[in-house]
mmCIF file with all atom_site columns, C-alpha atoms in Angstrom:
data_model
loop_
_atom_site.group_PDB
_atom_site.id
_atom_site.type_symbol
_atom_site.label_atom_id
_atom_site.label_alt_id
_atom_site.label_comp_id
_atom_site.label_asym_id
_atom_site.label_entity_id
_atom_site.label_seq_id
_atom_site.pdbx_PDB_ins_code
_atom_site.Cartn_x
_atom_site.Cartn_y
_atom_site.Cartn_z
_atom_site.occupancy
_atom_site.B_iso_or_equiv
_atom_site.pdbx_formal_charge
_atom_site.auth_seq_id
_atom_site.auth_comp_id
_atom_site.auth_asym_id
_atom_site.auth_atom_id
_atom_site.pdbx_PDB_model_num
ATOM 1  C CA . ARG A 1 1  ? 84.944  89.090  106.170 1.00 69.00 ? 1  ARG A CA 1
ATOM 2  C CA . GLY A 1 2  ? 85.445  91.480  103.447 1.00 85.00 ? 2  GLY A CA 1
ATOM 3  C CA . MET A 1 3  ? 88.316  93.433  104.799 1.00 92.00 ? 3  MET A CA 1
ATOM 4  C CA . VAL A 1 4  ? 90.618  94.427  101.957 1.00 95.00 ? 4  VAL A CA 1
ATOM 5  C CA . VAL A 1 5  ? 94.198  96.557  101.860 1.00 96.00 ? 5  VAL A CA 1
ATOM 6  C CA . LYS A 1 6  ? 95.269  98.037  98.542  1.00 97.00 ? 6  LYS A CA 1
ATOM 7  C CA . ILE A 1 7  ? 98.678  98.631  98.742  1.00 96.00 ? 7  ILE A CA 1
ATOM 8  C CA . ALA A 1 8  ? 101.355 100.593 95.836  1.00 97.00 ? 8  ALA A CA 1
ATOM 9  C CA . ALA A 1 9  ? 105.199 100.077 95.925  1.00 96.00 ? 9  ALA A CA 1
ATOM 10 C CA . LYS A 1 10 ? 108.264 100.994 93.532  1.00 97.00 ? 10 LYS A CA 1
ATOM 11 C CA . ILE A 1 11 ? 110.337 98.132  92.278  1.00 97.00 ? 11 ILE A CA 1
ATOM 12 C CA . LYS A 1 12 ? 114.116 97.823  91.301  1.00 96.00 ? 12 LYS A CA 1
ATOM 13 C CA . PRO A 1 13 ? 114.951 96.512  88.054  1.00 96.00 ? 13 PRO A CA 1
ATOM 14 C CA . ASP A 1 14 ? 116.388 93.517  90.092  1.00 95.00 ? 14 ASP A CA 1
ATOM 15 C CA . GLY A 1 15 ? 113.128 92.755  91.350  1.00 95.00 ? 15 GLY A CA 1
ATOM 16 C CA . ARG A 1 16 ? 113.896 94.259  94.698  1.00 95.00 ? 16 ARG A CA 1
ATOM 17 C CA . VAL A 1 17 ? 111.093 96.477  96.519  1.00 95.00 ? 17 VAL A CA 1
ATOM 18 C CA . LEU A 1 18 ? 112.417 100.027 97.615  1.00 94.00 ? 18 LEU A CA 1
ATOM 19 C CA . GLN A 1 19 ? 111.208 99.677  101.437 1.00 87.00 ? 19 GLN A CA 1
ATOM 20 C CA . ASN A 1 20 ? 110.414 102.997 101.790 1.00 93.00 ? 20 ASN A CA 1
ATOM 21 C CA . SER A 1 21 ? 108.146 103.204 98.463  1.00 96.00 ? 21 SER A CA 1
ATOM 22 C CA . ILE A 1 22 ? 105.417 101.119 100.409 1.00 95.00 ? 22 ILE A CA 1
ATOM 23 C CA . ARG A 1 23 ? 102.233 102.640 101.244 1.00 96.00 ? 23 ARG A CA 1
ATOM 24 C CA . ILE A 1 24 ? 98.538  102.115 101.668 1.00 96.00 ? 24 ILE A CA 1
ATOM 25 C CA . ILE A 1 25 ? 96.827  103.470 99.044  1.00 97.00 ? 25 ILE A CA 1
ATOM 26 C CA . ASP A 1 26 ? 93.144  102.095 99.816  1.00 97.00 ? 26 ASP A CA 1
ATOM 27 C CA . THR A 1 27 ? 91.537  100.100 102.417 1.00 97.00 ? 27 THR A CA 1
ATOM 28 C CA . ASN A 1 28 ? 87.979  99.181  103.234 1.00 96.00 ? 28 ASN A CA 1
ATOM 29 C CA . ILE A 1 29 ? 88.831  98.844  107.267 1.00 96.00 ? 29 ILE A CA 1
ATOM 30 C CA . VAL A 1 30 ? 88.171  101.728 109.494 1.00 96.00 ? 30 VAL A CA 1
ATOM 31 C CA . LYS A 1 31 ? 91.015  102.981 111.481 1.00 95.00 ? 31 LYS A CA 1
ATOM 32 C CA . THR A 1 32 ? 88.763  102.085 114.682 1.00 96.00 ? 32 THR A CA 1
ATOM 33 C CA . ASN A 1 33 ? 88.831  98.291  113.660 1.00 95.00 ? 33 ASN A CA 1
ATOM 34 C CA . SER A 1 34 ? 90.732  96.542  116.138 1.00 95.00 ? 34 SER A CA 1
ATOM 35 C CA . PHE A 1 35 ? 92.258  94.830  113.012 1.00 91.00 ? 35 PHE A CA 1
ATOM 36 C CA . TYR A 1 36 ? 93.062  97.886  111.296 1.00 95.00 ? 36 TYR A CA 1
ATOM 37 C CA . GLY A 1 37 ? 96.733  97.891  112.219 1.00 95.00 ? 37 GLY A CA 1
ATOM 38 C CA . PRO A 1 38 ? 97.507  93.868  111.992 1.00 93.00 ? 38 PRO A CA 1
ATOM 39 C CA . ILE A 1 39 ? 95.877  93.493  108.451 1.00 92.00 ? 39 ILE A CA 1
ATOM 40 C CA . THR A 1 40 ? 97.529  96.489  106.965 1.00 94.00 ? 40 THR A CA 1
ATOM 41 C CA . GLU A 1 41 ? 100.912 96.082  108.552 1.00 93.00 ? 41 GLU A CA 1
ATOM 42 C CA . SER A 1 42 ? 100.934 92.549  107.465 1.00 90.00 ? 42 SER A CA 1
ATOM 43 C CA . ALA A 1 43 ? 100.047 93.345  103.510 1.00 90.00 ? 43 ALA A CA 1
ATOM 44 C CA . MET A 1 44 ? 102.871 95.947  104.025 1.00 89.00 ? 44 MET A CA 1
ATOM 45 C CA . ARG A 1 45 ? 105.437 93.200  105.495 1.00 90.00 ? 45 ARG A CA 1
ATOM 46 C CA . THR A 1 46 ? 104.752 90.682  102.871 1.00 87.00 ? 46 THR A CA 1
ATOM 47 C CA . LEU A 1 47 ? 106.398 92.553  99.999  1.00 85.00 ? 47 LEU A CA 1
ATOM 48 C CA . MET A 1 48 ? 109.608 92.709  102.230 1.00 86.00 ? 48 MET A CA 1
ATOM 49 C CA . ASN A 1 49 ? 109.471 89.071  103.329 1.00 89.00 ? 49 ASN A CA 1
ATOM 50 C CA . PRO A 1 50 ? 112.681 87.647  102.814 1.00 91.00 ? 50 PRO A CA 1
ATOM 51 C CA . LEU A 1 51 ? 111.479 84.545  101.102 1.00 89.00 ? 51 LEU A CA 1
ATOM 52 C CA . CYS A 1 52 ? 109.502 86.364  98.290  1.00 85.00 ? 52 CYS A CA 1
ATOM 53 C CA . THR A 1 53 ? 112.682 88.556  97.438  1.00 88.00 ? 53 THR A CA 1
ATOM 54 C CA . PRO A 1 54 ? 113.730 89.279  94.974  1.00 93.00 ? 54 PRO A CA 1
ATOM 55 C CA . LEU A 1 55 ? 110.086 89.042  93.120  1.00 93.00 ? 55 LEU A CA 1
ATOM 56 C CA . LYS A 1 56 ? 109.887 86.857  90.381  1.00 92.00 ? 56 LYS A CA 1
ATOM 57 C CA . LEU A 1 57 ? 108.944 89.144  87.300  1.00 94.00 ? 57 LEU A CA 1
ATOM 58 C CA . PRO A 1 58 ? 110.178 89.385  83.697  1.00 96.00 ? 58 PRO A CA 1
ATOM 59 C CA . GLU A 1 59 ? 112.662 91.518  83.425  1.00 93.00 ? 59 GLU A CA 1
ATOM 60 C CA . ASP A 1 60 ? 111.795 92.417  80.030  1.00 96.00 ? 60 ASP A CA 1
ATOM 61 C CA . LYS A 1 61 ? 108.500 94.143  80.737  1.00 97.00 ? 61 LYS A CA 1
ATOM 62 C CA . TYR A 1 62 ? 110.178 96.539  83.781  1.00 97.00 ? 62 TYR A CA 1
ATOM 63 C CA . ASP A 1 63 ? 107.946 99.547  82.356  1.00 97.00 ? 63 ASP A CA 1
ATOM 64 C CA . LEU A 1 64 ? 104.867 97.331  83.311  1.00 96.00 ? 64 LEU A CA 1
ATOM 65 C CA . TRP A 1 65 ? 105.777 96.740  86.918  1.00 96.00 ? 65 TRP A CA 1
ATOM 66 C CA . LYS A 1 66 ? 108.046 99.157  88.356  1.00 97.00 ? 66 LYS A CA 1
ATOM 67 C CA . LYS A 1 67 ? 105.143 100.778 90.278  1.00 97.00 ? 67 LYS A CA 1
ATOM 68 C CA . LEU A 1 68 ? 103.360 97.444  91.361  1.00 95.00 ? 68 LEU A CA 1
ATOM 69 C CA . THR A 1 69 ? 99.899  97.982  93.328  1.00 96.00 ? 69 THR A CA 1
ATOM 70 C CA . ILE A 1 70 ? 98.427  94.583  94.894  1.00 94.00 ? 70 ILE A CA 1
ATOM 71 C CA . THR A 1 71 ? 95.191  93.917  96.835  1.00 94.00 ? 71 THR A CA 1
ATOM 72 C CA . PHE A 1 72 ? 95.017  91.860  99.504  1.00 92.00 ? 72 PHE A CA 1
ATOM 73 C CA . ASP A 1 73 ? 91.817  90.333  100.549 1.00 91.00 ? 73 ASP A CA 1
ATOM 74 C CA . HIS A 1 74 ? 92.077  88.967  104.291 1.00 83.00 ? 74 HIS A CA 1
ATOM 75 C CA . SER A 1 75 ? 88.697  86.601  103.780 1.00 76.00 ? 75 SER A CA 1
ATOM 76 C CA . ILE A 1 76 ? 90.963  85.066  100.735 1.00 75.00 ? 76 ILE A CA 1
ATOM 77 C CA . MET A 1 77 ? 93.897  84.865  102.830 1.00 63.00 ? 77 MET A CA 1
ATOM 78 C CA . LYS A 1 78 ? 92.359  83.121  105.801 1.00 56.00 ? 78 LYS A CA 1
ATOM 79 C CA . GLY A 1 79 ? 90.349  80.844  103.914 1.00 53.00 ? 79 GLY A CA 1
ATOM 80 C CA . TYR A 1 80 ? 86.692  82.443  104.535 1.00 48.00 ? 80 TYR A CA 1
#
């Protein structure tokens, strides 16, 4: 419960994520926690999921979303 990962990525104008730009910018999960790897890796993979690419974002607002930050709350994803 309460495990959160915040990731950032750069997005191309066509809505595709620059793969090498995805990084963890914050988390409340300590690295010694056995869930650290699976949860952080899952959050980072989400942006590269072929079913979600390209991201459906308004083209005329590219300046607002070219650098995207997303917070993943594991408790919400698991339905706790």
